[in-house]
Coordinates of C-alpha atoms in Angstrom, one line a residue:
M1 CA 32.6 -27.7 34.8
F2 CA 35.5 -25.3 34.7
D3 CA 36.7 -26.4 38.1
K4 CA 36.4 -30.1 37.1
L5 CA 38.4 -29.5 34.0
K6 CA 41.1 -27.6 36.0
M7 CA 41.3 -30.7 38.2
E8 CA 42.0 -32.9 35.1
V9 CA 44.7 -30.4 34.0
S10 CA 46.3 -30.7 37.5
L11 CA 46.2 -34.5 37.2
G12 CA 47.9 -34.4 33.8
L13 CA 44.9 -35.7 31.9
L14 CA 44.3 -32.5 30.0
R15 CA 46.5 -29.6 28.9
N16 CA 46.2 -26.0 29.8
L17 CA 45.6 -25.4 26.1
D18 CA 42.6 -27.8 26.2
L19 CA 41.2 -25.9 29.2
Y20 CA 41.8 -22.5 27.4
F21 CA 40.0 -23.8 24.3
A22 CA 37.1 -25.1 26.3
R23 CA 36.7 -21.7 28.0
Q24 CA 36.7 -19.9 24.7
M25 CA 33.9 -22.2 23.4
F26 CA 32.0 -21.7 26.6
R27 CA 32.1 -17.9 26.1
L28 CA 31.2 -18.1 22.4
D29 CA 28.3 -20.4 23.1
N30 CA 26.6 -18.0 25.6
N31 CA 28.2 -19.6 28.7
N32 CA 27.0 -23.1 27.8
E33 CA 28.7 -25.4 30.2
H34 CA 27.7 -28.5 28.2
I35 CA 30.1 -27.6 25.4
M36 CA 33.2 -27.4 27.6
L37 CA 34.0 -31.1 28.1
P38 CA 33.6 -32.2 24.5
A39 CA 35.6 -29.1 23.3
A40 CA 38.4 -29.9 25.8
L41 CA 38.5 -33.6 24.6
A42 CA 38.5 -32.6 21.0
S43 CA 41.4 -30.3 21.6
H44 CA 43.3 -33.0 23.6
A45 CA 42.7 -35.6 20.8
I46 CA 45.1 -33.6 18.6
S47 CA 47.9 -33.9 21.2
D48 CA 47.3 -37.7 21.2
G49 CA 47.9 -37.8 17.4
D50 CA 44.2 -38.2 16.5
V51 CA 42.7 -35.9 13.8
C52 CA 39.3 -36.0 15.6
L53 CA 37.5 -37.2 18.7
D54 CA 35.5 -40.5 18.3
L55 CA 32.5 -39.7 20.6
A56 CA 31.3 -43.3 20.6
A57 CA 34.6 -44.5 22.0
V58 CA 34.6 -42.0 24.9
A59 CA 30.9 -41.7 25.7
G60 CA 29.9 -43.1 29.1
T61 CA 33.5 -43.6 30.2
Q62 CA 35.7 -41.8 32.8
L63 CA 38.6 -39.5 32.0
K64 CA 41.4 -41.2 33.9
D65 CA 45.0 -42.3 34.0
L66 CA 45.5 -45.8 35.4
K67 CA 48.8 -44.7 36.9
L68 CA 47.1 -42.3 39.3
S69 CA 45.9 -43.4 42.7
T70 CA 43.4 -40.6 43.1
E71 CA 39.7 -41.6 43.3
Y72 CA 38.7 -38.4 41.4
R73 CA 37.2 -39.3 38.0
L74 CA 35.3 -37.1 35.6
E75 CA 32.3 -38.9 34.0
I76 CA 31.8 -38.3 30.3
P77 CA 28.1 -38.2 29.3
S78 CA 26.4 -40.8 27.1
L79 CA 26.6 -40.6 23.3
D80 CA 23.0 -39.3 23.1
E81 CA 23.7 -36.6 25.6
L82 CA 26.9 -35.6 23.8
R83 CA 25.1 -35.4 20.5
E84 CA 22.3 -33.3 21.9
A85 CA 24.8 -30.9 23.5
L86 CA 26.8 -30.5 20.3
R87 CA 23.9 -30.3 17.8
S88 CA 22.3 -27.5 19.9
S89 CA 25.5 -25.5 20.2
R90 CA 26.3 -22.4 18.2
V91 CA 30.0 -23.2 18.0
V92 CA 29.4 -26.6 16.4
G93 CA 28.8 -26.9 12.6
S94 CA 28.2 -29.6 10.1
P95 CA 30.7 -30.7 7.5
G96 CA 31.5 -27.9 5.1
D97 CA 30.6 -25.2 7.6
T98 CA 33.0 -22.6 9.0
A99 CA 32.8 -23.3 12.7
P100 CA 35.2 -23.8 15.6
L101 CA 34.0 -27.4 15.9
I102 CA 32.6 -29.8 13.3
L103 CA 30.5 -32.9 14.0
D104 CA 30.1 -35.4 11.2
K105 CA 27.5 -38.1 10.8
H106 CA 29.9 -40.7 12.1
D107 CA 30.0 -39.0 15.6
H108 CA 33.5 -37.7 15.0
L109 CA 34.1 -34.3 16.5
Y110 CA 36.8 -32.2 14.8
L111 CA 38.4 -28.9 15.5
G112 CA 37.2 -26.9 12.5
R113 CA 40.6 -26.4 10.9
Y114 CA 41.5 -30.1 11.1
W115 CA 38.2 -31.0 9.3
W116 CA 39.3 -28.7 6.5
F117 CA 42.8 -30.0 6.5
E118 CA 41.5 -33.5 6.1
K119 CA 39.0 -32.5 3.4
Q120 CA 41.7 -30.6 1.5
V121 CA 44.1 -33.6 1.6
A122 CA 41.4 -36.1 0.5
D123 CA 40.1 -33.8 -2.4
A124 CA 43.6 -33.2 -3.6
L125 CA 44.7 -36.8 -3.6
L126 CA 41.5 -38.1 -5.2
A127 CA 41.8 -35.5 -8.0
R128 CA 45.4 -36.5 -8.7
A129 CA 44.6 -40.2 -8.6
L130 CA 42.6 -40.0 -11.8
P131 CA 44.1 -42.0 -14.8
L132 CA 46.3 -40.2 -17.2
Q133 CA 44.9 -39.3 -20.6
P134 CA 45.7 -41.6 -23.6
G135 CA 49.0 -40.6 -25.2
E136 CA 50.5 -39.0 -22.1
V137 CA 52.8 -42.0 -21.7
D138 CA 54.6 -43.9 -24.4
D139 CA 53.9 -47.5 -23.4
E140 CA 56.4 -49.0 -25.7
L141 CA 59.2 -46.6 -24.6
L142 CA 58.2 -47.4 -21.0
A143 CA 58.3 -51.2 -21.6
Q144 CA 61.8 -50.9 -23.1
G145 CA 63.0 -48.8 -20.2
L146 CA 61.6 -51.2 -17.6
Q147 CA 63.2 -54.2 -19.4
R148 CA 66.5 -52.4 -19.5
M149 CA 66.6 -51.2 -15.9
F150 CA 65.2 -54.3 -14.1
S151 CA 66.6 -57.7 -14.8
N152 CA 64.4 -60.4 -13.4
D153 CA 65.8 -63.9 -13.6
H154 CA 64.2 -65.2 -10.3
G155 CA 60.9 -66.4 -11.7
E156 CA 58.9 -64.3 -9.3
T157 CA 57.1 -61.0 -9.6
D158 CA 59.5 -58.1 -9.5
W159 CA 57.5 -55.6 -7.4
Q160 CA 60.1 -52.9 -8.0
R161 CA 59.4 -53.0 -11.7
V162 CA 55.6 -53.0 -11.1
A163 CA 56.0 -50.0 -8.7
A164 CA 58.0 -48.1 -11.3
A165 CA 55.4 -48.8 -14.0
V166 CA 52.6 -47.6 -11.6
A167 CA 54.5 -44.4 -10.9
V168 CA 55.1 -43.6 -14.6
L169 CA 51.5 -44.4 -15.5
R170 CA 49.8 -42.3 -12.8
R171 CA 49.9 -38.6 -11.9
F172 CA 50.0 -39.6 -8.2
S173 CA 51.6 -42.8 -6.8
V174 CA 52.6 -44.3 -3.5
I175 CA 55.4 -46.8 -3.0
S176 CA 55.4 -48.5 0.4
G177 CA 58.0 -51.0 1.6
G178 CA 60.1 -51.9 4.6
P179 CA 63.8 -51.3 4.9
G180 CA 65.9 -53.0 2.2
T181 CA 63.0 -53.4 -0.2
G182 CA 64.6 -51.1 -2.8
K183 CA 62.5 -47.9 -2.5
T184 CA 65.4 -45.6 -3.4
Y185 CA 66.6 -47.8 -6.3
T186 CA 63.0 -47.9 -7.6
V187 CA 62.5 -44.1 -7.4
T188 CA 65.8 -43.4 -9.1
T189 CA 64.8 -45.6 -12.0
I190 CA 61.4 -43.9 -12.1
L191 CA 63.2 -40.5 -12.4
A192 CA 65.2 -42.0 -15.3
L193 CA 62.1 -43.4 -17.0
L194 CA 60.2 -40.1 -16.7
L195 CA 63.1 -38.2 -18.1
E196 CA 63.2 -40.6 -21.0
Q197 CA 59.5 -40.0 -21.5
S198 CA 59.9 -36.2 -21.4
Q199 CA 62.5 -36.4 -24.2
D200 CA 63.5 -32.8 -25.1
S201 CA 61.2 -31.1 -22.6
K202 CA 62.7 -30.0 -19.4
L203 CA 61.3 -31.9 -16.4
R204 CA 61.5 -29.8 -13.3
I205 CA 62.1 -32.3 -10.4
A206 CA 62.2 -31.7 -6.7
L207 CA 63.2 -34.1 -3.9
A208 CA 62.0 -33.6 -0.4
A209 CA 61.7 -35.3 3.0
P210 CA 60.1 -34.3 6.4
T211 CA 63.5 -33.8 8.2
G212 CA 67.0 -32.7 7.3
K213 CA 68.3 -36.1 8.3
A214 CA 65.9 -37.9 6.0
A215 CA 66.6 -35.4 3.2
A216 CA 70.4 -36.1 3.6
R217 CA 69.8 -39.9 3.4
L218 CA 67.6 -39.5 0.3
S219 CA 70.3 -37.4 -1.4
E220 CA 73.1 -39.8 -0.5
S221 CA 71.0 -42.9 -1.7
I222 CA 70.2 -41.3 -5.1
R223 CA 73.8 -40.2 -5.5
N224 CA 75.0 -43.7 -4.9
T225 CA 72.3 -45.4 -7.0
K226 CA 72.6 -43.3 -10.2
P227 CA 75.7 -44.9 -11.6
G228 CA 74.1 -48.3 -11.7
I229 CA 71.0 -47.3 -13.6
A230 CA 70.8 -48.6 -17.1
C231 CA 70.2 -45.3 -18.9
S232 CA 72.3 -42.8 -20.9
D233 CA 74.8 -40.5 -19.3
T234 CA 72.6 -37.6 -20.4
I235 CA 69.7 -38.9 -18.5
K236 CA 71.9 -39.6 -15.4
E237 CA 73.1 -36.0 -15.4
L238 CA 69.5 -34.8 -15.3
I239 CA 68.6 -36.9 -12.3
P240 CA 68.8 -34.5 -9.3
E241 CA 70.7 -35.5 -6.2
E242 CA 70.0 -32.8 -3.6
A243 CA 66.8 -33.1 -1.4
S244 CA 65.5 -30.5 0.9
T245 CA 63.2 -30.5 3.9
I246 CA 59.5 -30.0 3.1
H247 CA 59.6 -26.9 5.3
R248 CA 62.4 -25.4 3.2
L249 CA 60.8 -26.5 -0.1
L250 CA 57.5 -24.7 0.8
G251 CA 59.2 -21.7 2.4
I252 CA 57.5 -22.1 5.8
R253 CA 58.6 -19.5 8.3
P254 CA 57.8 -19.1 12.0
G255 CA 55.0 -16.7 12.7
Q256 CA 53.8 -16.6 9.1
E257 CA 50.3 -18.1 8.3
Q258 CA 51.1 -18.9 4.7
P259 CA 54.2 -20.5 3.4
R260 CA 56.0 -18.8 0.5
F261 CA 54.6 -21.4 -1.9
N262 CA 50.9 -22.1 -1.7
K263 CA 47.8 -22.4 -3.8
E264 CA 48.1 -18.9 -5.2
H265 CA 51.9 -19.2 -5.7
P266 CA 52.5 -22.9 -6.5
L267 CA 55.9 -24.6 -6.6
H268 CA 57.9 -24.5 -9.9
V269 CA 58.0 -28.3 -10.3
D270 CA 56.7 -30.9 -12.7
L271 CA 57.5 -33.8 -10.4
L272 CA 57.8 -34.0 -6.6
V273 CA 59.3 -37.0 -4.8
V274 CA 58.8 -37.1 -1.0
D275 CA 60.6 -39.8 1.0
E276 CA 59.8 -40.9 4.6
A277 CA 56.2 -39.8 4.0
S278 CA 55.0 -41.7 7.1
M279 CA 56.5 -38.8 9.1
I280 CA 54.3 -36.1 7.5
D281 CA 51.4 -34.8 9.7
L282 CA 48.0 -33.7 8.4
P283 CA 48.5 -29.9 8.4
L284 CA 51.9 -30.2 6.6
M285 CA 50.4 -32.6 4.0
A286 CA 47.6 -30.2 3.3
R287 CA 50.1 -27.3 2.8
L288 CA 52.3 -29.5 0.5
L289 CA 49.4 -30.5 -1.7
A290 CA 48.0 -27.0 -1.9
A291 CA 51.4 -25.8 -3.2
L292 CA 51.7 -28.5 -5.9
P293 CA 50.7 -27.4 -9.4
E294 CA 47.7 -29.3 -10.9
H295 CA 49.8 -30.8 -13.7
A296 CA 52.7 -32.0 -11.5
K297 CA 53.3 -35.7 -10.6
L298 CA 53.6 -36.7 -7.0
I299 CA 55.4 -39.8 -5.7
L300 CA 55.3 -40.6 -2.0
L301 CA 57.8 -43.1 -0.5
G302 CA 57.5 -44.7 2.9
D303 CA 56.8 -47.6 5.1
K304 CA 53.1 -47.9 6.1
D305 CA 54.0 -50.1 9.0
Q306 CA 56.3 -47.6 10.7
L307 CA 55.3 -45.1 13.4
A308 CA 53.0 -42.3 12.3
S309 CA 54.0 -38.7 12.5
V310 CA 54.6 -37.1 15.9
E311 CA 51.9 -34.6 15.2
A312 CA 48.2 -35.4 14.3
G313 CA 47.3 -37.9 11.7
S314 CA 48.6 -41.2 10.2
I315 CA 48.5 -39.9 6.7
F316 CA 50.7 -42.4 4.9
A317 CA 49.0 -45.4 6.5
D318 CA 45.6 -43.9 5.7
I319 CA 46.6 -43.4 2.1
C320 CA 47.9 -47.0 1.7
G321 CA 44.8 -48.5 3.4
E322 CA 44.6 -51.9 5.1
D323 CA 45.3 -54.1 2.1
S324 CA 48.7 -55.9 1.9
E325 CA 48.3 -56.9 -1.8
A326 CA 47.9 -55.0 -5.0
H327 CA 44.4 -54.1 -6.1
Y328 CA 44.0 -52.8 -9.6
T329 CA 41.1 -52.5 -12.0
H330 CA 41.0 -55.0 -14.8
E331 CA 42.0 -52.4 -17.4
F332 CA 44.9 -51.1 -15.4
H333 CA 46.0 -54.6 -14.5
V334 CA 46.2 -55.5 -18.2
Q335 CA 48.2 -52.4 -19.0
L336 CA 50.6 -53.0 -16.1
Q337 CA 51.3 -56.5 -17.1
R338 CA 51.8 -55.5 -20.7
V339 CA 54.4 -52.7 -20.0
S340 CA 56.1 -54.5 -17.1
G341 CA 56.1 -58.0 -18.4
E342 CA 55.3 -59.1 -14.8
H343 CA 52.6 -61.6 -13.7
I344 CA 50.5 -59.8 -11.1
D345 CA 48.0 -61.6 -8.9
N346 CA 45.2 -59.1 -8.6
Q347 CA 41.9 -58.4 -6.9
E348 CA 39.5 -55.7 -8.1
P349 CA 39.7 -52.5 -5.9
R350 CA 36.8 -50.7 -4.4
N351 CA 37.7 -47.6 -6.3
A352 CA 40.3 -46.2 -8.7
F353 CA 42.4 -44.7 -5.9
A354 CA 44.0 -48.1 -5.1
E355 CA 45.6 -48.0 -8.6
S356 CA 48.0 -45.4 -7.3
I357 CA 49.4 -47.7 -4.6
A358 CA 52.4 -50.1 -5.1
L359 CA 53.7 -52.3 -2.3
L360 CA 57.3 -53.7 -2.2
H361 CA 57.4 -57.1 -0.6
K362 CA 60.9 -58.5 -0.9
S363 CA 63.7 -57.3 1.4
Y364 CA 67.2 -57.3 -0.2
R365 CA 68.7 -56.5 3.2
F366 CA 67.2 -59.2 5.4
S367 CA 67.0 -62.7 4.1
G368 CA 64.4 -65.2 5.3
E369 CA 67.0 -66.8 7.5
E370 CA 68.2 -63.6 9.2
G371 CA 66.7 -62.8 12.6
I372 CA 66.1 -59.1 12.1
G373 CA 63.8 -59.7 9.0
Q374 CA 61.9 -62.5 10.8
L375 CA 61.6 -60.5 13.9
A376 CA 60.2 -57.4 12.1
A377 CA 57.7 -59.6 10.2
A378 CA 56.5 -61.3 13.4
V379 CA 56.1 -58.0 15.2
N380 CA 54.1 -56.6 12.2
R381 CA 51.8 -59.6 12.4
G382 CA 51.2 -59.0 16.1
D383 CA 52.5 -62.6 16.8
S384 CA 54.1 -62.3 20.2
Q385 CA 54.7 -66.1 20.5
S386 CA 56.7 -66.2 17.3
V387 CA 58.7 -63.2 18.6
L388 CA 59.6 -65.0 21.8
Q389 CA 60.5 -68.2 19.9
L390 CA 62.8 -66.2 17.6
F391 CA 64.7 -64.9 20.6
G392 CA 65.1 -68.4 21.8
Q393 CA 66.7 -69.8 18.7
G394 CA 70.1 -68.3 19.3
L395 CA 70.1 -66.2 16.1
E396 CA 73.3 -64.1 15.9
D397 CA 71.7 -60.8 14.9
I398 CA 68.9 -60.5 17.5
S399 CA 69.0 -60.9 21.3
L400 CA 66.6 -60.2 24.2
F401 CA 67.9 -59.1 27.6
S402 CA 65.8 -58.3 30.7
P403 CA 67.8 -56.1 33.1
R404 CA 66.6 -55.2 36.5
E405 CA 65.7 -51.5 36.9
E406 CA 68.3 -50.9 39.6
H407 CA 71.1 -52.4 37.4
I408 CA 70.5 -50.3 34.2
A409 CA 73.6 -48.1 34.7
S410 CA 75.9 -51.1 35.4
E411 CA 74.5 -53.0 32.4
L412 CA 74.9 -50.0 30.1
K413 CA 78.5 -49.6 31.1
N414 CA 80.0 -52.4 29.0
R415 CA 77.7 -51.7 26.0
V416 CA 78.5 -47.9 26.0
L417 CA 82.2 -48.1 26.5
Q418 CA 82.6 -50.9 24.0
A419 CA 80.6 -49.0 21.4
Y420 CA 81.8 -45.4 22.0
A421 CA 85.3 -45.4 23.5
E422 CA 87.1 -45.5 20.2
C423 CA 84.9 -42.8 18.8
F424 CA 86.7 -40.2 20.9
K425 CA 90.0 -41.1 19.2
A426 CA 88.8 -40.3 15.7
G427 CA 91.0 -38.1 13.6
G428 CA 88.3 -35.6 12.8
H429 CA 84.6 -34.8 13.0
L430 CA 83.6 -36.8 9.9
E431 CA 85.3 -40.0 11.2
A432 CA 83.9 -39.4 14.7
L433 CA 80.3 -39.0 13.4
R434 CA 80.7 -42.1 11.2
R435 CA 81.9 -44.1 14.2
F436 CA 79.2 -42.9 16.5
N437 CA 76.5 -43.8 13.8
A438 CA 77.6 -47.4 13.9
F439 CA 75.6 -47.9 17.2
R440 CA 72.7 -46.1 18.8
I441 CA 70.5 -46.7 21.8
L442 CA 66.8 -46.2 21.0
C443 CA 64.3 -45.6 23.8
A444 CA 60.6 -46.2 23.7
V445 CA 59.8 -43.4 26.1
R446 CA 61.3 -40.1 27.3
K447 CA 60.8 -40.5 31.1
G448 CA 61.8 -43.1 33.6
P449 CA 64.9 -45.3 34.2
A450 CA 64.7 -46.6 30.6
G451 CA 63.7 -43.2 29.1
V452 CA 65.9 -41.3 26.8
E453 CA 66.5 -38.4 29.3
Q454 CA 67.8 -40.7 32.1
V455 CA 69.7 -43.0 29.7
N456 CA 71.6 -40.0 28.2
R457 CA 72.5 -38.7 31.7
T458 CA 73.7 -42.2 32.6
I459 CA 75.8 -42.5 29.4
E460 CA 77.4 -39.1 30.0
Q461 CA 78.3 -40.1 33.6
L462 CA 79.9 -43.3 32.3
L463 CA 82.0 -41.4 29.8
R464 CA 83.1 -38.9 32.4
N465 CA 84.1 -41.7 34.8
R466 CA 86.3 -43.1 32.1
G467 CA 87.8 -39.7 31.3
L468 CA 86.5 -39.6 27.8
I469 CA 84.5 -36.4 28.2
R470 CA 84.9 -33.3 30.4
G471 CA 82.7 -33.0 33.4
D472 CA 82.8 -29.2 33.9
T473 CA 80.9 -27.9 30.8
Q474 CA 77.8 -28.5 28.8
H475 CA 79.7 -28.5 25.5
Y476 CA 82.6 -30.9 25.1
K477 CA 84.5 -32.8 22.4
G478 CA 82.5 -35.8 21.2
R479 CA 79.0 -34.7 22.4
L480 CA 76.3 -35.9 20.1
V481 CA 73.5 -33.4 19.8
M482 CA 70.0 -33.4 18.2
V483 CA 68.2 -30.3 17.3
T484 CA 64.7 -30.1 18.8
R485 CA 63.3 -27.0 17.1
N486 CA 63.6 -25.6 13.5
D487 CA 65.9 -22.7 13.2
Y488 CA 65.8 -21.2 9.7
S489 CA 68.4 -18.5 10.4
V490 CA 71.0 -21.2 11.3
G491 CA 69.7 -23.7 8.7
L492 CA 69.1 -26.5 11.2
F493 CA 65.9 -28.4 11.7
N494 CA 64.1 -30.6 14.3
G495 CA 65.8 -34.0 14.2
D496 CA 69.2 -33.0 12.8
V497 CA 72.0 -34.8 14.5
G498 CA 75.5 -33.5 14.8
I499 CA 78.7 -33.8 16.8
L500 CA 80.8 -31.3 18.8
W501 CA 84.4 -31.5 17.7
P502 CA 87.5 -29.2 17.6
D503 CA 87.9 -27.2 14.4
P504 CA 91.5 -27.5 13.2
D505 CA 91.1 -24.3 11.0
A506 CA 90.0 -22.2 14.1
D507 CA 92.7 -23.0 16.6
N508 CA 90.9 -26.2 17.6
R509 CA 88.0 -24.3 19.0
L510 CA 84.9 -26.4 19.6
A511 CA 82.2 -26.4 16.8
A512 CA 79.1 -28.4 16.1
W513 CA 79.2 -30.3 12.8
F514 CA 76.1 -31.5 10.9
A515 CA 75.9 -33.5 7.7
L516 CA 73.9 -31.7 4.9
P517 CA 71.9 -33.3 2.0
D518 CA 74.7 -32.3 -0.5
D519 CA 77.2 -34.4 1.5
S520 CA 78.9 -31.3 2.9
M521 CA 79.2 -30.4 6.6
K522 CA 77.6 -27.4 8.3
R523 CA 79.7 -25.8 11.0
V524 CA 77.9 -24.0 13.8
L525 CA 79.4 -22.4 16.9
P526 CA 78.0 -24.1 20.1
G527 CA 76.5 -20.7 21.2
R528 CA 74.5 -20.5 18.0
L529 CA 72.9 -23.9 18.3
P530 CA 69.1 -24.0 18.3
P531 CA 67.4 -25.8 21.2
H532 CA 69.0 -29.2 21.3
E533 CA 69.6 -32.2 23.5
T534 CA 72.3 -34.9 24.0
A535 CA 71.7 -37.8 21.5
Y536 CA 73.8 -40.8 22.5
A537 CA 70.4 -42.3 23.0
M538 CA 67.3 -41.1 21.1
T539 CA 63.6 -42.0 21.1
V540 CA 62.4 -44.4 18.5
H541 CA 60.3 -41.6 17.1
K542 CA 63.3 -39.4 16.5
S543 CA 65.2 -42.3 14.9
Q544 CA 62.9 -42.5 11.9
G545 CA 64.8 -41.9 8.7
S546 CA 68.0 -43.2 10.2
E547 CA 70.0 -46.4 9.8
F548 CA 72.7 -47.8 12.2
E549 CA 74.9 -50.8 12.0
R550 CA 73.6 -51.9 15.5
V551 CA 70.9 -50.7 17.7
L552 CA 69.8 -51.4 21.3
V553 CA 66.1 -50.9 21.8
M554 CA 65.1 -50.2 25.4
L555 CA 61.5 -50.9 26.6
P556 CA 60.1 -49.3 29.8
F557 CA 59.7 -51.3 33.0
E558 CA 56.0 -50.8 33.1
E559 CA 53.2 -51.0 30.5
V560 CA 52.8 -47.7 28.6
G561 CA 50.2 -47.0 25.9
V562 CA 52.7 -45.5 23.4
V563 CA 54.7 -48.7 23.2
S564 CA 53.2 -50.6 20.3
R565 CA 54.0 -53.0 17.5
E566 CA 54.6 -49.9 15.2
L567 CA 57.2 -48.5 17.6
L568 CA 58.9 -51.9 18.0
Y569 CA 59.0 -52.4 14.2
T570 CA 60.4 -49.0 13.6
G571 CA 63.1 -49.5 16.3
I572 CA 64.1 -52.9 15.1
T573 CA 64.3 -51.9 11.4
R574 CA 66.7 -49.1 12.1
A575 CA 69.5 -51.7 12.4
K576 CA 71.4 -53.1 9.5
H577 CA 73.2 -56.0 11.2
K578 CA 72.3 -56.4 14.9
V579 CA 69.4 -55.7 17.3
E580 CA 69.6 -56.0 21.1
L581 CA 66.2 -55.6 22.8
W582 CA 66.1 -54.8 26.5
G583 CA 62.8 -55.4 28.3
S584 CA 60.8 -58.1 30.0
E585 CA 59.0 -60.7 28.0
A586 CA 55.7 -59.5 29.5
I587 CA 56.2 -55.9 28.3
L588 CA 57.5 -57.1 25.0
C589 CA 54.4 -59.3 24.3
K590 CA 52.1 -56.4 25.4
A591 CA 53.8 -54.1 22.9
V592 CA 53.6 -56.6 20.0
E593 CA 49.9 -57.2 20.6
H594 CA 49.1 -53.5 20.9
R595 CA 48.4 -51.8 17.7
M596 CA 48.5 -48.0 17.6
T597 CA 45.5 -46.6 15.8
R598 CA 44.7 -43.0 15.2
V599 CA 41.2 -41.6 14.7
S600 CA 40.7 -39.9 11.4
G601 CA 38.3 -40.0 8.4
L602 CA 41.0 -39.9 5.7
S603 CA 41.3 -43.6 4.9
G604 CA 37.5 -43.9 4.5
L605 CA 37.4 -40.9 2.2
L606 CA 40.1 -42.2 0.0
H607 CA 39.1 -45.8 -0.2
G608 CA 35.4 -45.3 -0.4
A609 CA 34.2 -46.6 3.0
R610 CA 32.9 -43.2 4.0
Q611 CA 31.4 -40.3 2.1
R612 CA 30.8 -36.7 3.2

């Protein structure tokens, strides 16, 4: 079996890490060869973003990659054979056991630590989702605040007001909505409402996001929103503006098993707000919840239709569940309507956890007539025919172009020079970064002629040919860079984007400049930059938490499993005013019709479909 697995590694179907784990299980299980394949597959499932391996889905199939021409295929045993091998193994435990592998009654095979991560997250969220005790919230004061802060003269349900009421009335709440649905305005009013509720007591509030870029955007949004909130100046002064990354908040350090703040040493907060929660993976969510004091309120903001985290899990989507409408118990429904004054169509939920979820439906950025909003909605529905029809209507803010593979460089030339030529004439790094952020190319994949690596090389060559950048050095004026690994000593994190630009206070020597959450700029010498890459183009995954005036979304020339409706939706909704989509109609339709799902048990645990 070892030689067969080595072959799969050589073909790129398994990782060396999967092979190493399989060998460890083989040795721990008294040289039992039957454990090696399921162990390797369970390890590999994590790299695909799944929390566990669905045995029923892989049993009786072949481990293969359709792009390979080789006839070699490794047969996966039947479900009964897999069950027998796993249940008789000494390295496989049942739920609740401490074992390298865990097999549950739904034929899901977990790496042991990931089973525990999932259980810890489910237990923590269910405990926080219990109703507040009578008297913990002053309903009359809340009703007055909601009436003052939300003016609704449109004759339709104001879901922002409903979401604010839910967040105040629950210890744990989730607010999900697409771009422009007012998540930041809503959460800023929630902070004001909770500060009014706390009266003389000091409410310790923390703001966080998964990446430095997302934290900076949250800080900027709250800073810009505060002046328009209908509350006293005293309350406004108490609303915090500076967000941090979750890693910085928890005090996570490389090489340390436990973050600084954990279950034994919880965070000093009474309220934690986390933005862009769809980017949080399972282990990080488990650590965050463990460090949160029992009394503290938790508010998660995000878009359940966006791409899930790069690492394992689709935590935010699992928390929100499949429903697209509000589901509240009769008692909570009555209370919500009383304090908010809003009419809420409602269906009874399966359990009380649904009472913590609020969905924002109305986009204030995209009207029903604008192409971007219509396109995003059609992609979300998986309606490929409507997507094609929209591109055929001549709408000004969306367009579809199908370049030939051999013409990518020439087709990019006009777009790149038109978008970026003036950026190099900026008067300083702030202006240059702002100009560059008006347009961005978003790639669906990393490799290939339409992949981010080749596209960035092509853009750099086009800029050199025009004489806009130097061709004799890696670091040059105007180079956009993205950090690819956290560096706590420098204070830069994975996903941070900056620009190389001369420093007038240092004899115009080149420096890298990064925008920080407090609206200041971090200056770093090029030699001290953490691992990074050129970022004129970036992957759609890396663009999460960003907004640009215009985007060009590039699809690959062949069907790739990672290209899905979630990826398309995320790329499209990074744009405020215009989206160009490059790709064939066939690849586009395949992407729209392909929904990316990740295997986990969290949604069932939270929403009552599964019990352990």
